[in-house]
Short mmCIF file of C-alpha atoms in Angstrom, two decimals:
data_model
loop_
_atom_site.label_atom_id
_atom_site.label_comp_id
_atom_site.label_asym_id
_atom_site.label_seq_id
_atom_site.Cartn_x
_atom_site.Cartn_y
_atom_site.Cartn_z
CA MET W 6 93.40 126.77 85.84
CA PHE W 7 90.39 128.62 87.41
CA ALA W 8 89.58 128.84 91.03
CA GLU W 9 86.41 130.67 90.75
CA ASP W 10 84.02 128.73 93.73
CA SER W 11 81.66 127.72 91.50
CA LEU W 12 80.02 123.66 91.26
CA ALA W 13 80.70 122.15 87.36
CA PHE W 14 78.16 123.06 85.12
CA THR W 15 76.22 125.46 87.14
CA VAL W 16 77.31 128.65 85.72
CA ASN W 17 75.28 129.59 82.95
CA ALA W 18 75.49 133.47 81.21
CA LEU W 19 74.06 133.05 78.38
CA ASP W 20 69.96 134.78 77.09
CA ARG W 21 68.23 131.65 76.46
CA MET W 22 65.98 133.84 74.38
CA ALA W 23 62.77 132.23 75.35
CA PRO W 24 60.22 134.59 74.23
CA ARG W 25 62.21 134.12 70.92
CA ARG W 26 63.23 130.78 70.38
CA THR W 27 59.78 130.34 68.85
CA ASP W 28 60.29 132.39 66.00
CA ALA W 29 61.36 130.40 63.23
CA GLY W 30 62.43 132.97 61.04
CA TRP W 31 64.16 134.80 63.68
CA LEU W 32 66.17 131.49 64.27
CA ALA W 33 66.88 131.47 60.20
CA GLN W 34 68.12 134.59 60.47
CA GLN W 35 70.61 133.83 63.95
CA MET W 36 71.54 131.09 61.48
CA ASP W 37 72.83 133.22 59.15
CA LEU W 38 73.84 136.12 61.22
CA PRO W 39 78.26 136.11 59.97
CA GLN W 40 79.01 135.98 64.25
CA ALA W 41 77.02 133.46 64.91
CA ARG W 42 78.58 130.30 66.61
CA HIS W 43 78.30 126.48 66.32
CA LEU W 44 79.81 124.15 68.50
CA GLY W 45 79.29 120.46 68.13
CA PHE W 46 79.39 116.87 69.91
CA ILE W 47 80.78 114.11 68.65
CA GLY W 48 78.20 111.43 71.28
CA GLU W 49 79.53 112.65 74.59
CA ARG W 50 83.12 114.65 73.76
CA ALA W 51 82.36 118.74 72.70
CA LEU W 52 84.97 119.94 69.82
CA LEU W 53 87.47 122.23 71.26
CA VAL W 54 90.60 124.08 69.83
CA LEU W 55 93.84 124.58 71.43
CA ASN W 56 94.40 128.30 71.16
CA PRO W 57 98.29 129.15 70.25
CA LEU W 58 99.10 131.00 74.18
CA GLY W 59 97.43 128.00 75.74
CA GLY W 60 94.34 126.20 77.47
CA LEU W 61 91.34 125.72 75.57
CA ALA W 62 88.35 127.59 73.54
CA LEU W 63 85.15 126.17 72.02
CA TYR W 64 85.58 125.13 67.86
CA SER W 65 82.83 126.92 65.90
CA LEU W 66 81.22 124.28 62.72
CA PRO W 67 81.74 125.28 59.78
CA PRO W 68 78.39 125.84 58.24
CA SER W 69 78.58 122.72 55.88
CA LEU W 70 78.70 120.44 58.87
CA VAL W 71 75.89 122.04 61.16
CA ARG W 72 72.98 119.76 61.49
CA GLU W 73 69.14 120.36 63.23
CA PRO W 74 71.31 122.74 65.24
CA VAL W 75 70.54 123.62 69.05
CA PHE W 76 69.74 126.77 69.78
CA LEU W 77 71.78 127.59 73.14
CA GLY W 78 71.17 131.27 73.53
CA SER W 79 72.64 134.90 73.23
CA GLU W 80 75.96 136.21 74.73
CA GLY W 81 75.31 139.19 73.69
CA GLU W 82 73.41 141.25 71.15
CA GLU W 83 73.38 139.26 67.90
CA LYS W 84 75.73 136.68 69.01
CA PRO W 85 74.01 133.19 68.98
CA ILE W 86 75.33 130.20 69.98
CA PHE W 87 73.97 126.92 68.30
CA ALA W 88 75.15 123.53 68.48
CA SER W 89 75.12 120.18 66.36
CA LEU W 90 75.64 116.59 67.13
CA LEU W 91 77.61 114.98 64.52
CA PRO W 92 78.54 111.77 63.61
CA ASP W 93 79.65 109.17 65.64
CA ASP W 94 82.28 108.05 62.94
CA GLN W 95 82.93 111.86 63.02
CA ASP W 96 87.16 112.29 61.38
CA LEU W 97 88.39 114.60 63.50
CA ALA W 98 91.08 114.82 61.16
CA MET W 99 89.17 117.44 59.07
CA PHE W 100 89.67 119.94 61.24
CA GLY W 101 93.57 120.20 61.80
CA GLU W 102 95.46 118.21 64.76
CA GLU W 103 94.99 121.57 67.84
CA VAL W 104 90.93 120.57 67.65
CA LYS W 105 90.72 118.26 70.19
CA ALA W 106 87.66 115.88 71.30
CA ILE W 107 86.52 116.25 75.29
CA ASP W 108 84.01 115.07 77.08
CA LEU W 109 82.41 117.07 79.59
CA ARG W 110 83.68 115.02 82.86
CA SER W 111 87.02 115.18 81.90
CA LEU W 112 87.39 119.24 81.53
CA ALA W 113 85.29 119.70 85.23
CA MET W 114 88.02 117.86 86.66
CA GLN W 115 90.81 119.07 85.44
CA SER W 116 89.24 122.68 85.37
CA VAL W 117 90.66 123.96 82.10
CA LEU W 118 87.85 125.65 80.42
CA PRO W 119 85.96 128.94 82.07
CA PRO W 120 82.93 127.70 84.58
CA PRO W 121 80.70 130.33 82.27
CA MET W 122 81.96 127.75 79.22
CA LEU W 123 81.54 124.80 80.91
CA GLY W 124 77.90 125.16 81.86
CA VAL W 125 77.13 126.05 78.01
CA LEU W 126 78.45 122.73 77.02
CA ALA W 127 76.17 121.51 80.00
CA GLN W 128 73.29 122.78 78.28
CA ALA W 129 74.00 121.73 74.68
CA ARG W 130 75.27 117.92 75.51
CA THR W 131 72.44 117.49 77.52
CA LEU W 132 69.19 118.76 74.28
CA LEU W 133 71.03 117.25 72.22
CA HIS W 134 71.19 113.94 73.76
CA TRP W 135 67.59 114.39 74.24
CA HIS W 136 67.35 114.64 70.75
CA SER W 137 68.66 111.60 69.08
CA THR W 138 67.25 109.76 71.63
CA HIS W 139 63.68 110.91 71.14
CA ARG W 140 63.48 111.54 67.19
CA PHE W 141 60.15 109.34 67.17
CA CYS W 142 56.63 110.49 68.75
CA SER W 143 55.95 108.41 72.07
CA ARG W 144 52.67 108.57 71.67
CA CYS W 145 51.98 107.62 67.66
CA GLY W 146 55.92 105.83 66.98
CA ALA W 147 55.83 108.60 64.22
CA PRO W 148 59.55 110.24 63.47
CA SER W 149 58.66 113.94 65.19
CA GLU W 150 60.34 117.06 64.52
CA MET W 151 62.65 119.16 65.74
CA ARG W 152 60.55 123.19 66.80
CA ASP W 153 61.76 126.01 68.80
CA GLY W 154 65.36 125.88 68.40
CA GLY W 155 65.23 122.64 69.72
CA TYR W 156 62.68 122.75 72.59
CA ARG W 157 59.99 120.97 71.17
CA ARG W 158 59.63 117.81 69.16
CA HIS W 159 56.36 118.25 67.57
CA CYS W 160 54.31 114.80 65.37
CA PRO W 161 52.89 115.45 62.64
CA ALA W 162 50.97 112.93 62.34
CA CYS W 163 49.14 113.64 65.84
CA ALA W 164 49.95 116.30 66.59
CA ALA W 165 52.09 115.67 70.02
CA ASP W 166 54.35 117.85 70.81
CA HIS W 167 56.90 116.42 73.49
CA PHE W 168 59.71 118.81 75.76
CA PRO W 169 63.12 118.57 76.81
CA ARG W 170 63.61 116.09 80.53
CA THR W 171 65.45 116.83 83.06
CA ASP W 172 65.33 114.14 85.91
CA PRO W 173 66.04 115.38 89.23
CA VAL W 174 68.46 113.25 92.20
CA SER W 175 68.68 113.99 95.80
CA ILE W 176 72.00 113.70 97.02
CA MET W 177 71.95 113.39 100.29
CA LEU W 178 74.72 114.25 103.45
CA VAL W 179 72.81 112.33 106.74
CA THR W 180 74.96 113.33 109.57
CA MET W 181 74.93 112.29 113.69
CA GLY W 182 76.40 114.42 115.80
CA ASP W 183 80.16 114.68 114.94
CA ARG W 184 79.32 112.05 111.80
CA CYS W 185 78.27 111.65 108.55
CA LEU W 186 77.20 108.82 106.48
CA LEU W 187 79.03 108.01 103.44
CA GLY W 188 78.58 105.21 101.16
CA ARG W 189 80.56 103.13 97.82
CA GLN W 190 79.80 101.90 94.91
CA ALA W 191 81.75 99.23 92.92
CA ARG W 192 81.95 101.59 89.71
CA PHE W 193 83.82 104.17 91.67
CA ALA W 194 87.68 104.45 91.94
CA PRO W 195 89.92 102.69 95.25
CA GLY W 196 88.86 103.97 98.36
CA MET W 197 86.18 106.67 96.95
CA TYR W 198 83.51 107.29 99.17
CA SER W 199 80.38 110.11 98.40
CA ALA W 200 76.62 111.51 99.62
CA LEU W 201 74.46 108.54 99.03
CA ALA W 202 72.28 109.73 95.86
CA GLY W 203 68.82 108.33 93.96
CA PHE W 204 66.23 109.49 91.31
CA ILE W 205 63.33 111.06 92.81
CA GLU W 206 60.11 108.92 91.78
CA PRO W 207 57.09 110.26 90.06
CA GLY W 208 54.67 111.67 93.28
CA GLU W 209 57.67 112.42 95.84
CA THR W 210 58.71 115.15 97.05
CA ILE W 211 63.12 115.85 97.69
CA GLU W 212 62.61 115.35 101.35
CA GLU W 213 60.97 112.01 100.75
CA ALA W 214 63.02 110.30 98.26
CA ALA W 215 65.92 111.38 100.51
CA ARG W 216 64.57 109.35 102.88
CA ARG W 217 63.15 106.24 101.17
CA GLU W 218 66.67 106.13 99.66
CA VAL W 219 68.88 106.57 102.54
CA PHE W 220 66.94 103.51 104.28
CA GLU W 221 67.17 101.37 100.82
CA GLU W 222 70.88 101.80 100.80
CA ALA W 223 71.91 101.81 104.17
CA GLY W 224 69.01 101.34 106.58
CA ILE W 225 68.96 104.69 108.05
CA ARG W 226 66.46 106.53 109.47
CA VAL W 227 66.44 109.98 108.57
CA GLY W 228 64.83 112.72 110.43
CA GLU W 229 65.01 115.98 108.89
CA VAL W 230 65.33 117.02 105.28
CA ARG W 231 67.18 120.52 104.89
CA TYR W 232 67.93 121.97 101.11
CA HIS W 233 71.64 123.01 100.51
CA SER W 234 72.62 123.67 96.84
CA SER W 235 71.99 121.62 93.33
CA GLN W 236 74.03 121.07 90.32
CA PRO W 237 73.16 120.40 86.80
CA TRP W 238 74.80 116.83 85.40
CA PRO W 239 74.76 115.87 81.87
CA PHE W 240 75.07 112.83 82.19
CA PRO W 241 72.85 112.91 80.31
CA ALA W 242 70.06 115.22 82.00
CA ASN W 243 70.06 114.77 85.54
CA LEU W 244 69.45 118.06 88.13
CA MET W 245 71.40 116.90 91.31
CA ILE W 246 69.71 118.18 94.91
CA GLY W 247 71.89 118.03 97.52
CA VAL W 248 69.85 118.50 100.98
CA LEU W 249 71.38 117.89 104.62
CA ALA W 250 69.71 115.35 106.57
CA GLU W 251 69.42 114.54 110.81
CA GLY W 252 70.23 110.75 110.80
CA LEU W 253 67.92 109.50 113.56
CA SER W 254 69.07 105.83 114.27
CA GLU W 255 72.66 104.14 113.60
CA THR W 256 72.99 100.82 112.22
CA ILE W 257 73.61 100.72 109.25
CA THR W 258 72.39 97.67 107.13
CA ILE W 259 73.28 97.65 103.15
CA ASP W 260 71.66 96.81 100.23
CA ARG W 261 74.55 94.67 98.39
CA THR W 262 72.74 95.87 95.32
CA GLU W 263 73.35 99.24 94.88
CA LEU W 264 76.24 99.88 97.72
CA GLU W 265 79.74 97.97 98.15
CA ASP W 266 80.17 99.75 101.34
CA ALA W 267 79.01 102.24 103.68
CA ARG W 268 80.20 103.72 107.00
CA TRP W 269 80.25 106.52 109.10
CA PHE W 270 82.83 108.96 109.33
CA THR W 271 84.19 111.69 111.82
CA ARG W 272 84.70 115.28 110.78
CA GLU W 273 88.17 114.56 111.41
CA GLU W 274 88.14 111.87 108.95
CA VAL W 275 86.29 113.80 106.55
CA ARG W 276 89.32 116.35 106.85
CA ALA W 277 91.22 114.37 105.25
CA MET W 278 90.02 112.20 102.92
CA LEU W 279 89.19 116.29 102.03
CA ALA W 280 93.16 117.15 101.82
CA GLY W 281 94.39 113.39 100.46
CA ARG W 282 95.80 112.30 103.65
CA HIS W 283 92.83 110.17 105.05
CA PRO W 284 96.05 107.01 106.72
CA ALA W 285 93.68 104.27 104.91
CA GLY W 286 94.18 106.11 101.72
CA LEU W 287 90.43 107.22 101.48
CA ILE W 288 88.92 109.97 99.09
CA VAL W 289 85.81 111.84 98.63
CA PRO W 290 84.36 113.18 95.15
CA ALA W 291 86.77 116.34 93.51
CA PRO W 292 85.70 119.31 94.00
CA PHE W 293 83.49 119.79 90.96
CA ALA W 294 81.08 117.27 92.41
CA ILE W 295 77.92 118.60 94.44
CA ALA W 296 78.65 116.14 97.01
CA ASN W 297 82.23 117.53 97.85
CA ARG W 298 80.63 120.72 98.53
CA LEU W 299 78.53 118.95 100.72
CA LEU W 300 81.35 117.61 103.19
CA ARG W 301 83.40 120.26 103.15
CA SER W 302 80.02 122.30 104.25
CA PHE W 303 79.66 119.52 107.29
CA ILE W 304 83.51 120.47 108.33
CA GLY W 305 82.46 124.17 108.07
CA ALA W 306 84.89 124.70 105.05
#
């Protein structure tokens, strides 16, 4: 277990070496280094190996299984790391009993990997997902080609270039005095409440998105919005932008297409929920999520 005060996916110690990854010859040399590591994914699941003494470590694919690898960066001098997406029907048995395929959400919840390792897997998962869903040019429809170690796709037919995208999401903890606003969606675990969140739309600031989303989902007017922290969220390619927002009204009007419920919670209730001792059994997201950090900020923890 790891007790670092870091959100899941926020620590990544790799040197991404952006100036070098445009050099195809250099990338080929890095691929052939005996110390190069090639991470494997099957859909959303990363391949990991069980250590003989316990715990998990990154599994490096044999060269024969490396397909369209993305270059993640280097751990140090000539210690490159790549990642490849394997077929959905890949036979895990060929890797041996000690190799497991585990999704990133489970790894984050269980805190079984060092934070830097989890950050590398998040980077890999986001890039691999983008390539799997953007194989054709959005301008002319022709097949596109991977370039720059996976950070660009080029269309030979019309010369268009396409780049990986990150979708920003504003996640807002609205407070009013000694209370904060939390909501729950039908897909949440039973009894779970969390901060409201929504995608930032084109032409919109973080502050505007926070005010719009809170009013649309809960009918609450918001004043001042202050940035708190952020978190990469590789499901599949979001950036969670955490803010603290000032509530200007208190009557809640729920948009039932977005929320199952929303209500105000006192600091004492939030403390009880974080500690897992709320009298009604209500809970909040686990510590790996940014919503948990926003709530801890609210109670001064």
